[in-house]
Amino acid sequence: MTISLNTRVTAVGPEVADLAEGGVVILFADGSPSELAEVSVLHAITVEPSAEAPVTGATISIGSLEAKITSVGASAWQKVIDIGHVVISFNGADHAERPGEICASEVDTEVLVAQLQAGASIIIRA
């Protein structure tokens, strides 16, 4: 099993739950500007991201919640590598509308919100 990303949630912005209820999670590495931290899940990477973007069908885990990646935007993975930033849309789309977006299968958004807590692991693996 190949791990593309292994990171740990360090803080959850006050507006994250509202976005997550709509199926959107914004990740940003620790140290992001405060205006971005309000809407972001801040994280510290525990294993450097792989050079290659995850493929469709790879698994993304947030705490105990799992989903399948359905699409990866053209610049999404490079942003993960460069600044630890990506927008994850749990919408099941087979084409990312924005280049910096990763799409994943739909999930129970109440469970998603509950898993977004400091200390939770976020892992992408194929």
CSV table of C-alpha atoms in Angstrom, one decimal:
chain,number,residue,atom,x,y,z
A,1,MET,CA,0.0,0.0,0.0
A,2,THR,CA,1.4,3.4,-1.0
A,3,ILE,CA,0.9,6.4,1.2
A,4,SER,CA,0.6,9.6,-0.7
A,5,LEU,CA,0.0,11.8,2.3
A,6,ASN,CA,0.1,11.3,6.1
A,7,THR,CA,-0.7,14.4,8.2
A,8,ARG,CA,-2.1,15.3,11.6
A,9,VAL,CA,-4.8,17.9,12.3
A,10,THR,CA,-3.4,20.6,14.6
A,11,ALA,CA,-6.3,23.0,14.7
A,12,VAL,CA,-9.8,23.4,13.2
A,13,GLY,CA,-11.0,26.9,12.2
A,14,PRO,CA,-14.3,28.2,13.6
A,15,GLU,CA,-15.9,28.1,10.1
A,16,VAL,CA,-14.8,24.6,9.2
A,17,ALA,CA,-17.9,22.9,10.4
A,18,ASP,CA,-20.1,25.0,8.2
A,19,LEU,CA,-18.1,24.1,5.1
A,20,ALA,CA,-17.8,20.5,6.0
A,21,GLU,CA,-21.6,20.3,6.4
A,22,GLY,CA,-21.6,21.2,2.7
A,23,GLY,CA,-19.0,18.5,1.9
A,24,VAL,CA,-16.0,20.8,1.6
A,25,VAL,CA,-12.8,20.6,3.7
A,26,ILE,CA,-9.9,23.0,3.2
A,27,LEU,CA,-6.5,21.8,4.4
A,28,PHE,CA,-3.7,24.3,5.1
A,29,ALA,CA,-0.3,23.6,6.7
A,30,ASP,CA,0.4,25.2,10.1
A,31,GLY,CA,1.4,28.8,9.8
A,32,SER,CA,-1.3,29.8,7.3
A,33,PRO,CA,-2.5,33.5,7.5
A,34,SER,CA,-5.2,34.0,10.1
A,35,GLU,CA,-7.9,34.8,7.6
A,36,LEU,CA,-7.3,31.4,6.0
A,37,ALA,CA,-7.1,29.6,9.3
A,38,GLU,CA,-10.7,30.5,10.1
A,39,VAL,CA,-12.0,28.3,7.3
A,40,SER,CA,-9.2,25.7,7.3
A,41,VAL,CA,-8.2,22.5,8.9
A,42,LEU,CA,-4.6,23.2,9.9
A,43,HIS,CA,-2.2,20.3,9.8
A,44,ALA,CA,1.4,19.2,10.3
A,45,ILE,CA,2.7,16.7,7.8
A,46,THR,CA,4.1,13.5,9.5
A,47,VAL,CA,5.3,11.9,6.2
A,48,GLU,CA,6.3,14.0,3.3
A,49,PRO,CA,3.7,13.8,0.4
A,50,SER,CA,4.6,11.5,-2.5
A,51,ALA,CA,6.0,13.1,-5.7
A,52,GLU,CA,3.1,11.6,-7.6
A,53,ALA,CA,-0.5,12.7,-7.1
A,54,PRO,CA,-2.9,10.0,-5.8
A,55,VAL,CA,-4.9,8.2,-8.4
A,56,THR,CA,-8.7,7.9,-8.8
A,57,GLY,CA,-9.8,5.2,-6.4
A,58,ALA,CA,-7.2,5.9,-3.8
A,59,THR,CA,-8.6,6.1,-0.2
A,60,ILE,CA,-8.7,9.3,1.9
A,61,SER,CA,-9.1,8.8,5.6
A,62,ILE,CA,-10.0,11.5,8.1
A,63,GLY,CA,-10.0,9.9,11.5
A,64,SER,CA,-12.2,6.9,11.1
A,65,LEU,CA,-14.1,8.2,8.0
A,66,GLU,CA,-13.0,6.9,4.6
A,67,ALA,CA,-13.8,8.0,1.1
A,68,LYS,CA,-12.5,7.2,-2.4
A,69,ILE,CA,-10.8,9.9,-4.5
A,70,THR,CA,-12.8,10.5,-7.7
A,71,SER,CA,-10.8,13.2,-9.3
A,72,VAL,CA,-7.6,15.3,-8.8
A,73,GLY,CA,-7.4,18.8,-10.2
A,74,ALA,CA,-4.4,19.7,-12.4
A,75,SER,CA,-2.5,21.7,-9.7
A,76,ALA,CA,-4.0,20.2,-6.5
A,77,TRP,CA,-1.1,17.9,-5.6
A,78,GLN,CA,1.6,20.4,-6.4
A,79,LYS,CA,-0.1,22.7,-3.8
A,80,VAL,CA,-0.1,19.9,-1.3
A,81,ILE,CA,3.7,19.5,-1.9
A,82,ASP,CA,4.5,23.2,-1.9
A,83,ILE,CA,2.4,24.7,0.8
A,84,GLY,CA,0.3,21.9,2.3
A,85,HIS,CA,-2.9,23.3,0.9
A,86,VAL,CA,-5.8,21.6,-0.9
A,87,VAL,CA,-9.6,21.8,-1.1
A,88,ILE,CA,-11.3,18.4,-0.7
A,89,SER,CA,-14.8,18.2,-2.1
A,90,PHE,CA,-16.8,15.2,-1.0
A,91,ASN,CA,-19.1,15.4,-4.0
A,92,GLY,CA,-18.3,12.3,-6.0
A,93,ALA,CA,-17.4,14.3,-9.1
A,94,ASP,CA,-15.4,12.6,-11.8
A,95,HIS,CA,-13.9,15.9,-12.8
A,96,ALA,CA,-12.5,18.6,-10.5
A,97,GLU,CA,-14.1,22.0,-11.3
A,98,ARG,CA,-11.1,23.8,-9.9
A,99,PRO,CA,-7.4,23.0,-10.6
A,100,GLY,CA,-6.6,23.0,-6.8
A,101,GLU,CA,-9.3,20.6,-5.8
A,102,ILE,CA,-9.4,16.9,-5.0
A,103,CYS,CA,-12.9,15.3,-5.3
A,104,ALA,CA,-13.9,12.3,-3.2
A,105,SER,CA,-17.0,10.1,-2.8
A,106,GLU,CA,-19.9,11.6,-0.9
A,107,VAL,CA,-19.8,11.0,2.9
A,108,ASP,CA,-22.1,11.5,5.9
A,109,THR,CA,-21.3,15.1,6.6
A,110,GLU,CA,-22.2,14.8,10.3
A,111,VAL,CA,-19.5,12.1,10.6
A,112,LEU,CA,-17.1,14.3,8.6
A,113,VAL,CA,-17.6,17.2,11.0
A,114,ALA,CA,-17.1,14.9,14.0
A,115,GLN,CA,-13.8,13.6,12.7
A,116,LEU,CA,-12.3,17.0,12.1
A,117,GLN,CA,-10.6,17.4,15.5
A,118,ALA,CA,-7.1,18.2,16.6
A,119,GLY,CA,-5.0,15.1,16.7
A,120,ALA,CA,-6.9,13.3,13.9
A,121,SER,CA,-4.9,11.7,11.1
A,122,ILE,CA,-5.5,12.4,7.5
A,123,ILE,CA,-4.1,9.7,5.2
A,124,ILE,CA,-4.3,9.3,1.5
A,125,ARG,CA,-3.2,5.9,0.2
A,126,ALA,CA,-3.6,3.6,-2.8
